[in-house]
Amino acid sequence: MASIVLQDVAKAYPGQEHTPILQGISFTIEDGEFVVLVGPSGCGKSTLLRMIAGLEEISGGEIRIDGERINETPPARRGLSMVFQNYALYAHMSVFENIAFGLRLARTPKAEIQAAVRAVAKLLQLEHLLERRPPQLSGGQRQRVAIGRAIVRKPRAFLFDEPLSNLDAALRADMRVEIARLHQQLKATMVYVTHDQVEAMTLADRIVVLGPGGVQQVGSPMHLYQRP
Ligand code: ADP
Ligand code: ADP
C-alpha cells in the first residue's frame, strides 16, 4: 500500500510551455484509498495518471509515493501497476504468458511464477483461459487479464486509465463490482480515471474533479453528488 502526495504539480507538453495543461495540482491519496479522477475530456486526467506512474515527465511541483519523489525512483522500484483502456496485451502470447510477463522480466523463479499466475487466475476466474491468446477472448476477459497482469506484481498502488470504457454496459457493471471486490481484498491504493459518473459514485472513497483551472473539487461521492 502506498500514499501518494501531489504538491503543486504542473504539466506543459514540449513546445507548449506557455499553455500548461495542468497547474497547481495538489492533493493527497491516503494509503489504501480509492480515488477517482473525473473531469471533462482533455483536461489532463490521463496525463496526471501517467505522471504518477512515472511515464510522463513532471514540468513543475512534485509527486511523492510513500515520501519518495517519483522521478527519482527507478521504474522497477516504484511498485505501481497501470491498467490501460486498450488493455495493452501481447496478442501473440498466451494469457499465462501475458500475466507472467513482468515476473519474467524481473527474473522471478519459474515455480514462483507458476504459483503467482495460478493464484491471480483463480482470483479473476481466468483459470480455464490460460492457454488462449488475447484475440480469442471477450472484452471482459481481456480486461481481467490486464488487471491480472497488474495484480501479479503485488503493486503498492494501482493506476487505472478508463479501464472499462471499451466494454458494453452489462460487462461494465460486472467489472465495476469486480474492481470494488479487488480493492476490498487487496486493500491497495487505487487511482482511477473515468468519465463515467456511475463508476465514480460506486467505486470512489473520494473523487477529485479536474477542470480547466486545475482541481475544482475534492470530496466523497455523497458530498459531491448530493442534491441541494
Ligand atoms: P484527459 O485524460 O482528461 O482526456 P489528457 O491528459 O489525455 O486528458 O490530455 C490533456 C491535454 O493534453 C489534451 O489537450 C491533449 O490533447 C494533450 N496531450 C495529451 N498527450 C499529449 C502529448 N503526448 N503531447 C502533446 N499534447 C498532449
Ligand atoms: P521456456 O521456453 O521458458 O522453457 P515454456 O515456453 O515451456 O518455457 O513455458 C514457459 C513457462 O510458462 C513455463 O514455466 C511453463 O510451465 C509456463 N506456462 C506457459 N503456459 C502455461 C499454462 N497455460 N499453464 C501453466 N504454465 C504455463
PDB file of N, CA, C and O in Angstrom, residues 29-96:
ATOM      1  N   ILE A  29      -3.454  11.234  -1.676  1.00  0.00           N
ATOM      2  CA  ILE A  29      -4.185   9.974  -1.719  1.00  0.00           C
ATOM      3  C   ILE A  29      -3.649   9.123  -0.571  1.00  0.00           C
ATOM      4  O   ILE A  29      -2.448   8.860  -0.497  1.00  0.00           O
ATOM      5  N   GLU A  30      -4.537   8.745   0.337  1.00  0.00           N
ATOM      6  CA  GLU A  30      -4.096   8.000   1.530  1.00  0.00           C
ATOM      7  C   GLU A  30      -3.826   6.544   1.171  1.00  0.00           C
ATOM      8  O   GLU A  30      -4.360   6.023   0.194  1.00  0.00           O
ATOM      9  N   ASP A  31      -3.024   5.929   2.019  1.00  0.00           N
ATOM     10  CA  ASP A  31      -2.765   4.502   1.952  1.00  0.00           C
ATOM     11  C   ASP A  31      -4.071   3.709   1.836  1.00  0.00           C
ATOM     12  O   ASP A  31      -4.943   3.869   2.674  1.00  0.00           O
ATOM     13  N   GLY A  32      -4.210   2.919   0.793  1.00  0.00           N
ATOM     14  CA  GLY A  32      -5.383   2.055   0.680  1.00  0.00           C
ATOM     15  C   GLY A  32      -6.646   2.746   0.188  1.00  0.00           C
ATOM     16  O   GLY A  32      -7.696   2.125   0.078  1.00  0.00           O
ATOM     17  N   GLU A  33      -6.534   4.019  -0.126  1.00  0.00           N
ATOM     18  CA  GLU A  33      -7.718   4.762  -0.547  1.00  0.00           C
ATOM     19  C   GLU A  33      -8.030   4.525  -2.028  1.00  0.00           C
ATOM     20  O   GLU A  33      -7.122   4.276  -2.826  1.00  0.00           O
ATOM     21  N   PHE A  34      -9.296   4.601  -2.381  1.00  0.00           N
ATOM     22  CA  PHE A  34      -9.727   4.510  -3.777  1.00  0.00           C
ATOM     23  C   PHE A  34     -10.135   5.916  -4.225  1.00  0.00           C
ATOM     24  O   PHE A  34     -11.169   6.434  -3.823  1.00  0.00           O
ATOM     25  N   VAL A  35      -9.272   6.536  -5.044  1.00  0.00           N
ATOM     26  CA  VAL A  35      -9.551   7.896  -5.500  1.00  0.00           C
ATOM     27  C   VAL A  35      -9.871   7.873  -6.987  1.00  0.00           C
ATOM     28  O   VAL A  35      -9.141   7.270  -7.782  1.00  0.00           O
ATOM     29  N   VAL A  36     -10.986   8.484  -7.363  1.00  0.00           N
ATOM     30  CA  VAL A  36     -11.385   8.554  -8.763  1.00  0.00           C
ATOM     31  C   VAL A  36     -11.150   9.977  -9.272  1.00  0.00           C
ATOM     32  O   VAL A  36     -11.531  10.949  -8.617  1.00  0.00           O
ATOM     33  N   LEU A  37     -10.492  10.067 -10.431  1.00  0.00           N
ATOM     34  CA  LEU A  37     -10.281  11.365 -11.088  1.00  0.00           C
ATOM     35  C   LEU A  37     -11.317  11.535 -12.180  1.00  0.00           C
ATOM     36  O   LEU A  37     -11.389  10.708 -13.089  1.00  0.00           O
ATOM     37  N   VAL A  38     -12.105  12.594 -12.102  1.00  0.00           N
ATOM     38  CA  VAL A  38     -13.083  12.878 -13.153  1.00  0.00           C
ATOM     39  C   VAL A  38     -12.843  14.284 -13.702  1.00  0.00           C
ATOM     40  O   VAL A  38     -12.062  15.063 -13.132  1.00  0.00           O
ATOM     41  N   GLY A  39     -13.520  14.587 -14.816  1.00  0.00           N
ATOM     42  CA  GLY A  39     -13.354  15.914 -15.413  1.00  0.00           C
ATOM     43  C   GLY A  39     -13.559  15.803 -16.915  1.00  0.00           C
ATOM     44  O   GLY A  39     -13.490  14.707 -17.465  1.00  0.00           O
ATOM     45  N   PRO A  40     -13.790  16.939 -17.567  1.00  0.00           N
ATOM     46  CA  PRO A  40     -14.085  16.920 -18.995  1.00  0.00           C
ATOM     47  C   PRO A  40     -12.933  16.347 -19.815  1.00  0.00           C
ATOM     48  O   PRO A  40     -11.778  16.402 -19.400  1.00  0.00           O
ATOM     49  N   SER A  41     -13.276  15.809 -20.970  1.00  0.00           N
ATOM     50  CA  SER A  41     -12.276  15.250 -21.866  1.00  0.00           C
ATOM     51  C   SER A  41     -11.217  16.292 -22.210  1.00  0.00           C
ATOM     52  O   SER A  41     -11.542  17.447 -22.470  1.00  0.00           O
ATOM     53  N   GLY A  42      -9.959  15.895 -22.136  1.00  0.00           N
ATOM     54  CA  GLY A  42      -8.867  16.799 -22.497  1.00  0.00           C
ATOM     55  C   GLY A  42      -8.349  17.647 -21.348  1.00  0.00           C
ATOM     56  O   GLY A  42      -7.425  18.443 -21.532  1.00  0.00           O
ATOM     57  N   CYS A  43      -8.908  17.478 -20.135  1.00  0.00           N
ATOM     58  CA  CYS A  43      -8.491  18.352 -19.029  1.00  0.00           C
ATOM     59  C   CYS A  43      -7.192  17.866 -18.386  1.00  0.00           C
ATOM     60  O   CYS A  43      -6.618  18.554 -17.544  1.00  0.00           O
ATOM     61  N   GLY A  44      -6.712  16.685 -18.769  1.00  0.00           N
ATOM     62  CA  GLY A  44      -5.411  16.243 -18.280  1.00  0.00           C
ATOM     63  C   GLY A  44      -5.432  15.091 -17.290  1.00  0.00           C
ATOM     64  O   GLY A  44      -4.426  14.811 -16.643  1.00  0.00           O
ATOM     65  N   LYS A  45      -6.553  14.374 -17.202  1.00  0.00           N
ATOM     66  CA  LYS A  45      -6.664  13.253 -16.255  1.00  0.00           C
ATOM     67  C   LYS A  45      -5.629  12.174 -16.550  1.00  0.00           C
ATOM     68  O   LYS A  45      -4.914  11.703 -15.667  1.00  0.00           O
ATOM     69  N   SER A  46      -5.591  11.815 -17.827  1.00  0.00           N
ATOM     70  CA  SER A  46      -4.699  10.738 -18.240  1.00  0.00           C
ATOM     71  C   SER A  46      -3.234  11.151 -18.077  1.00  0.00           C
ATOM     72  O   SER A  46      -2.398  10.362 -17.632  1.00  0.00           O
ATOM     73  N   THR A  47      -2.954  12.402 -18.401  1.00  0.00           N
ATOM     74  CA  THR A  47      -1.600  12.943 -18.225  1.00  0.00           C
ATOM     75  C   THR A  47      -1.189  12.877 -16.762  1.00  0.00           C
ATOM     76  O   THR A  47      -0.068  12.463 -16.441  1.00  0.00           O
ATOM     77  N   LEU A  48      -2.103  13.252 -15.872  1.00  0.00           N
ATOM     78  CA  LEU A  48      -1.798  13.241 -14.441  1.00  0.00           C
ATOM     79  C   LEU A  48      -1.494  11.819 -13.967  1.00  0.00           C
ATOM     80  O   LEU A  48      -0.533  11.578 -13.228  1.00  0.00           O
ATOM     81  N   LEU A  49      -2.300  10.864 -14.434  1.00  0.00           N
ATOM     82  CA  LEU A  49      -2.091   9.466 -14.058  1.00  0.00           C
ATOM     83  C   LEU A  49      -0.734   8.969 -14.558  1.00  0.00           C
ATOM     84  O   LEU A  49      -0.003   8.291 -13.841  1.00  0.00           O
ATOM     85  N   ARG A  50      -0.398   9.347 -15.786  1.00  0.00           N
ATOM     86  CA  ARG A  50       0.892   8.921 -16.343  1.00  0.00           C
ATOM     87  C   ARG A  50       2.062   9.572 -15.601  1.00  0.00           C
ATOM     88  O   ARG A  50       3.124   8.973 -15.475  1.00  0.00           O
ATOM     89  N   MET A  51       1.857  10.777 -15.104  1.00  0.00           N
ATOM     90  CA  MET A  51       2.914  11.398 -14.298  1.00  0.00           C
ATOM     91  C   MET A  51       3.081  10.649 -12.980  1.00  0.00           C
ATOM     92  O   MET A  51       4.208  10.434 -12.525  1.00  0.00           O
ATOM     93  N   ILE A  52       1.951  10.252 -12.359  1.00  0.00           N
ATOM     94  CA  ILE A  52       2.046   9.475 -11.120  1.00  0.00           C
ATOM     95  C   ILE A  52       2.784   8.164 -11.391  1.00  0.00           C
ATOM     96  O   ILE A  52       3.590   7.704 -10.596  1.00  0.00           O
ATOM     97  N   ALA A  53       2.520   7.580 -12.563  1.00  0.00           N
ATOM     98  CA  ALA A  53       3.163   6.311 -12.931  1.00  0.00           C
ATOM     99  C   ALA A  53       4.631   6.495 -13.289  1.00  0.00           C
ATOM    100  O   ALA A  53       5.364   5.521 -13.408  1.00  0.00           O
ATOM    101  N   GLY A  54       5.039   7.739 -13.480  1.00  0.00           N
ATOM    102  CA  GLY A  54       6.412   7.993 -13.901  1.00  0.00           C
ATOM    103  C   GLY A  54       6.611   7.785 -15.390  1.00  0.00           C
ATOM    104  O   GLY A  54       7.739   7.663 -15.862  1.00  0.00           O
ATOM    105  N   LEU A  55       5.520   7.742 -16.143  1.00  0.00           N
ATOM    106  CA  LEU A  55       5.603   7.534 -17.598  1.00  0.00           C
ATOM    107  C   LEU A  55       5.669   8.858 -18.346  1.00  0.00           C
ATOM    108  O   LEU A  55       5.846   8.893 -19.548  1.00  0.00           O
ATOM    109  N   GLU A  56       5.460   9.938 -17.617  1.00  0.00           N
ATOM    110  CA  GLU A  56       5.403  11.262 -18.244  1.00  0.00           C
ATOM    111  C   GLU A  56       6.162  12.217 -17.340  1.00  0.00           C
ATOM    112  O   GLU A  56       6.020  12.158 -16.127  1.00  0.00           O
ATOM    113  N   GLU A  57       6.972  13.060 -17.930  1.00  0.00           N
ATOM    114  CA  GLU A  57       7.751  13.989 -17.119  1.00  0.00           C
ATOM    115  C   GLU A  57       6.870  15.017 -16.415  1.00  0.00           C
ATOM    116  O   GLU A  57       5.858  15.444 -16.957  1.00  0.00           O
ATOM    117  N   ILE A  58       7.304  15.419 -15.222  1.00  0.00           N
ATOM    118  CA  ILE A  58       6.595  16.442 -14.463  1.00  0.00           C
ATOM    119  C   ILE A  58       7.249  17.785 -14.779  1.00  0.00           C
ATOM    120  O   ILE A  58       8.471  17.900 -14.715  1.00  0.00           O
ATOM    121  N   SER A  59       6.445  18.807 -15.141  1.00  0.00           N
ATOM    122  CA  SER A  59       7.039  20.104 -15.502  1.00  0.00           C
ATOM    123  C   SER A  59       7.250  20.995 -14.292  1.00  0.00           C
ATOM    124  O   SER A  59       8.069  21.917 -14.321  1.00  0.00           O
ATOM    125  N   GLY A  60       6.495  20.773 -13.220  1.00  0.00           N
ATOM    126  CA  GLY A  60       6.652  21.586 -12.018  1.00  0.00           C
ATOM    127  C   GLY A  60       6.040  20.882 -10.823  1.00  0.00           C
ATOM    128  O   GLY A  60       5.202  19.998 -10.987  1.00  0.00           O
ATOM    129  N   GLY A  61       6.483  21.273  -9.626  1.00  0.00           N
ATOM    130  CA  GLY A  61       5.967  20.632  -8.421  1.00  0.00           C
ATOM    131  C   GLY A  61       6.551  19.253  -8.234  1.00  0.00           C
ATOM    132  O   GLY A  61       7.558  18.915  -8.850  1.00  0.00           O
ATOM    133  N   GLU A  62       5.919  18.453  -7.357  1.00  0.00           N
ATOM    134  CA  GLU A  62       6.455  17.104  -7.157  1.00  0.00           C
ATOM    135  C   GLU A  62       5.380  16.108  -6.771  1.00  0.00           C
ATOM    136  O   GLU A  62       4.321  16.478  -6.268  1.00  0.00           O
ATOM    137  N   ILE A  63       5.697  14.854  -7.068  1.00  0.00           N
ATOM    138  CA  ILE A  63       4.829  13.745  -6.690  1.00  0.00           C
ATOM    139  C   ILE A  63       5.648  12.808  -5.825  1.00  0.00           C
ATOM    140  O   ILE A  63       6.750  12.410  -6.211  1.00  0.00           O
ATOM    141  N   ARG A  64       5.123  12.496  -4.636  1.00  0.00           N
ATOM    142  CA  ARG A  64       5.821  11.581  -3.728  1.00  0.00           C
ATOM    143  C   ARG A  64       4.972  10.351  -3.471  1.00  0.00           C
ATOM    144  O   ARG A  64       3.778  10.465  -3.190  1.00  0.00           O
ATOM    145  N   ILE A  65       5.613   9.193  -3.551  1.00  0.00           N
ATOM    146  CA  ILE A  65       4.946   7.939  -3.216  1.00  0.00           C
ATOM    147  C   ILE A  65       5.622   7.402  -1.969  1.00  0.00           C
ATOM    148  O   ILE A  65       6.833   7.177  -1.980  1.00  0.00           O
ATOM    149  N   ASP A  66       4.865   7.258  -0.890  1.00  0.00           N
ATOM    150  CA  ASP A  66       5.435   6.905   0.411  1.00  0.00           C
ATOM    151  C   ASP A  66       6.651   7.778   0.724  1.00  0.00           C
ATOM    152  O   ASP A  66       7.680   7.284   1.197  1.00  0.00           O
ATOM    153  N   GLY A  67       6.526   9.046   0.409  1.00  0.00           N
ATOM    154  CA  GLY A  67       7.565  10.000   0.759  1.00  0.00           C
ATOM    155  C   GLY A  67       8.700  10.115  -0.250  1.00  0.00           C
ATOM    156  O   GLY A  67       9.509  11.029  -0.160  1.00  0.00           O
ATOM    157  N   GLU A  68       8.764   9.204  -1.223  1.00  0.00           N
ATOM    158  CA  GLU A  68       9.869   9.232  -2.195  1.00  0.00           C
ATOM    159  C   GLU A  68       9.447   9.956  -3.463  1.00  0.00           C
ATOM    160  O   GLU A  68       8.380   9.666  -4.013  1.00  0.00           O
ATOM    161  N   ARG A  69      10.294  10.855  -3.938  1.00  0.00           N
ATOM    162  CA  ARG A  69       9.982  11.560  -5.178  1.00  0.00           C
ATOM    163  C   ARG A  69       9.955  10.582  -6.342  1.00  0.00           C
ATOM    164  O   ARG A  69      10.906   9.843  -6.550  1.00  0.00           O
ATOM    165  N   ILE A  70       8.851  10.608  -7.085  1.00  0.00           N
ATOM    166  CA  ILE A  70       8.620   9.611  -8.126  1.00  0.00           C
ATOM    167  C   ILE A  70       9.691   9.648  -9.220  1.00  0.00           C
ATOM    168  O   ILE A  70      10.155   8.617  -9.692  1.00  0.00           O
ATOM    169  N   ASN A  71      10.116  10.868  -9.575  1.00  0.00           N
ATOM    170  CA  ASN A  71      11.072  10.964 -10.682  1.00  0.00           C
ATOM    171  C   ASN A  71      12.492  10.567 -10.267  1.00  0.00           C
ATOM    172  O   ASN A  71      13.370  10.462 -11.098  1.00  0.00           O
ATOM    173  N   GLU A  72      12.670  10.327  -8.977  1.00  0.00           N
ATOM    174  CA  GLU A  72      13.998   9.887  -8.526  1.00  0.00           C
ATOM    175  C   GLU A  72      14.011   8.403  -8.168  1.00  0.00           C
ATOM    176  O   GLU A  72      15.019   7.882  -7.712  1.00  0.00           O
ATOM    177  N   THR A  73      12.858   7.752  -8.347  1.00  0.00           N
ATOM    178  CA  THR A  73      12.775   6.322  -8.061  1.00  0.00           C
ATOM    179  C   THR A  73      12.773   5.558  -9.381  1.00  0.00           C
ATOM    180  O   THR A  73      11.974   5.875 -10.250  1.00  0.00           O
ATOM    181  N   PRO A  74      13.660   4.579  -9.545  1.00  0.00           N
ATOM    182  CA  PRO A  74      13.659   3.836 -10.803  1.00  0.00           C
ATOM    183  C   PRO A  74      12.312   3.118 -11.002  1.00  0.00           C
ATOM    184  O   PRO A  74      11.734   2.647 -10.016  1.00  0.00           O
ATOM    185  N   PRO A  75      11.824   3.044 -12.242  1.00  0.00           N
ATOM    186  CA  PRO A  75      10.506   2.480 -12.516  1.00  0.00           C
ATOM    187  C   PRO A  75      10.245   1.141 -11.821  1.00  0.00           C
ATOM    188  O   PRO A  75       9.181   0.944 -11.238  1.00  0.00           O
ATOM    189  N   ALA A  76      11.251   0.268 -11.818  1.00  0.00           N
ATOM    190  CA  ALA A  76      11.045  -1.065 -11.248  1.00  0.00           C
ATOM    191  C   ALA A  76      10.811  -1.009  -9.739  1.00  0.00           C
ATOM    192  O   ALA A  76      10.241  -1.921  -9.162  1.00  0.00           O
ATOM    193  N   ARG A  77      11.263   0.087  -9.104  1.00  0.00           N
ATOM    194  CA  ARG A  77      11.113   0.166  -7.654  1.00  0.00           C
ATOM    195  C   ARG A  77       9.912   0.993  -7.219  1.00  0.00           C
ATOM    196  O   ARG A  77       9.659   1.170  -6.030  1.00  0.00           O
ATOM    197  N   ARG A  78       9.175   1.524  -8.180  1.00  0.00           N
ATOM    198  CA  ARG A  78       8.060   2.390  -7.804  1.00  0.00           C
ATOM    199  C   ARG A  78       6.897   1.601  -7.224  1.00  0.00           C
ATOM    200  O   ARG A  78       6.103   2.118  -6.464  1.00  0.00           O
ATOM    201  N   GLY A  79       6.777   0.343  -7.648  1.00  0.00           N
ATOM    202  CA  GLY A  79       5.720  -0.507  -7.110  1.00  0.00           C
ATOM    203  C   GLY A  79       4.332  -0.104  -7.537  1.00  0.00           C
ATOM    204  O   GLY A  79       3.364  -0.249  -6.798  1.00  0.00           O
ATOM    205  N   LEU A  80       4.234   0.439  -8.749  1.00  0.00           N
ATOM    206  CA  LEU A  80       2.939   0.849  -9.276  1.00  0.00           C
ATOM    207  C   LEU A  80       2.589  -0.017 -10.471  1.00  0.00           C
ATOM    208  O   LEU A  80       3.463  -0.385 -11.246  1.00  0.00           O
ATOM    209  N   SER A  81       1.303  -0.327 -10.625  1.00  0.00           N
ATOM    210  CA  SER A  81       0.863  -1.047 -11.821  1.00  0.00           C
ATOM    211  C   SER A  81      -0.240  -0.267 -12.480  1.00  0.00           C
ATOM    212  O   SER A  81      -1.172   0.183 -11.829  1.00  0.00           O
ATOM    213  N   MET A  82      -0.128  -0.120 -13.794  1.00  0.00           N
ATOM    214  CA  MET A  82      -1.129   0.664 -14.519  1.00  0.00           C
ATOM    215  C   MET A  82      -1.967  -0.259 -15.404  1.00  0.00           C
ATOM    216  O   MET A  82      -1.435  -1.184 -16.012  1.00  0.00           O
ATOM    217  N   VAL A  83      -3.261   0.008 -15.458  1.00  0.00           N
ATOM    218  CA  VAL A  83      -4.175  -0.749 -16.322  1.00  0.00           C
ATOM    219  C   VAL A  83      -4.757   0.222 -17.344  1.00  0.00           C
ATOM    220  O   VAL A  83      -5.347   1.236 -16.981  1.00  0.00           O
ATOM    221  N   PHE A  84      -4.558  -0.095 -18.624  1.00  0.00           N
ATOM    222  CA  PHE A  84      -4.925   0.847 -19.684  1.00  0.00           C
ATOM    223  C   PHE A  84      -6.299   0.524 -20.281  1.00  0.00           C
ATOM    224  O   PHE A  84      -6.776  -0.602 -20.236  1.00  0.00           O
ATOM    225  N   GLN A  85      -6.855   1.547 -20.894  1.00  0.00           N
ATOM    226  CA  GLN A  85      -8.158   1.441 -21.557  1.00  0.00           C
ATOM    227  C   GLN A  85      -8.144   0.388 -22.671  1.00  0.00           C
ATOM    228  O   GLN A  85      -9.089  -0.348 -22.871  1.00  0.00           O
ATOM    229  N   ASN A  86      -7.025   0.361 -23.417  1.00  0.00           N
ATOM    230  CA  ASN A  86      -6.963  -0.573 -24.556  1.00  0.00           C
ATOM    231  C   ASN A  86      -6.300  -1.896 -24.172  1.00  0.00           C
ATOM    232  O   ASN A  86      -5.869  -2.651 -25.027  1.00  0.00           O
ATOM    233  N   TYR A  87      -6.202  -2.154 -22.870  1.00  0.00           N
ATOM    234  CA  TYR A  87      -5.660  -3.397 -22.295  1.00  0.00           C
ATOM    235  C   TYR A  87      -4.156  -3.564 -22.507  1.00  0.00           C
ATOM    236  O   TYR A  87      -3.466  -4.045 -21.630  1.00  0.00           O
ATOM    237  N   ALA A  88      -3.635  -3.198 -23.698  1.00  0.00           N
ATOM    238  CA  ALA A  88      -2.205  -3.317 -23.984  1.00  0.00           C
ATOM    239  C   ALA A  88      -1.662  -4.719 -23.700  1.00  0.00           C
ATOM    240  O   ALA A  88      -0.612  -4.891 -23.108  1.00  0.00           O
ATOM    241  N   LEU A  89      -2.406  -5.743 -24.158  1.00  0.00           N
ATOM    242  CA  LEU A  89      -1.930  -7.128 -24.012  1.00  0.00           C
ATOM    243  C   LEU A  89      -1.085  -7.508 -25.217  1.00  0.00           C
ATOM    244  O   LEU A  89      -1.184  -6.893 -26.277  1.00  0.00           O
ATOM    245  N   TYR A  90      -0.257  -8.542 -25.045  1.00  0.00           N
ATOM    246  CA  TYR A  90       0.547  -9.041 -26.163  1.00  0.00           C
ATOM    247  C   TYR A  90      -0.260 -10.103 -26.904  1.00  0.00           C
ATOM    248  O   TYR A  90      -0.551 -11.171 -26.357  1.00  0.00           O
ATOM    249  N   ALA A  91      -0.619  -9.804 -28.147  1.00  0.00           N
ATOM    250  CA  ALA A  91      -1.541 -10.661 -28.902  1.00  0.00           C
ATOM    251  C   ALA A  91      -0.964 -12.041 -29.202  1.00  0.00           C
ATOM    252  O   ALA A  91      -1.693 -13.020 -29.324  1.00  0.00           O
ATOM    253  N   HIS A  92       0.370 -12.101 -29.327  1.00  0.00           N
ATOM    254  CA  HIS A  92       0.973 -13.379 -29.708  1.00  0.00           C
ATOM    255  C   HIS A  92       1.313 -14.249 -28.506  1.00  0.00           C
ATOM    256  O   HIS A  92       1.768 -15.369 -28.658  1.00  0.00           O
ATOM    257  N   MET A  93       1.073 -13.739 -27.296  1.00  0.00           N
ATOM    258  CA  MET A  93       1.367 -14.534 -26.096  1.00  0.00           C
ATOM    259  C   MET A  93       0.073 -15.067 -25.498  1.00  0.00           C
ATOM    260  O   MET A  93      -0.979 -14.452 -25.612  1.00  0.00           O
ATOM    261  N   SER A  94       0.191 -16.213 -24.806  1.00  0.00           N
ATOM    262  CA  SER A  94      -0.978 -16.774 -24.127  1.00  0.00           C
ATOM    263  C   SER A  94      -1.343 -15.886 -22.930  1.00  0.00           C
ATOM    264  O   SER A  94      -0.559 -15.007 -22.524  1.00  0.00           O
ATOM    265  N   VAL A  95      -2.519 -16.155 -22.385  1.00  0.00           N
ATOM    266  CA  VAL A  95      -2.956 -15.441 -21.182  1.00  0.00           C
ATOM    267  C   VAL A  95      -1.936 -15.656 -20.066  1.00  0.00           C
ATOM    268  O   VAL A  95      -1.530 -14.712 -19.386  1.00  0.00           O
ATOM    269  N   PHE A  96      -1.502 -16.919 -19.922  1.00  0.00           N
ATOM    270  CA  PHE A  96      -0.497 -17.211 -18.895  1.00  0.00           C
ATOM    271  C   PHE A  96       0.730 -16.319 -19.076  1.00  0.00           C
ATOM    272  O   PHE A  96       1.197 -15.680 -18.133  1.00  0.00           O
TER     273      PHE A  96
END
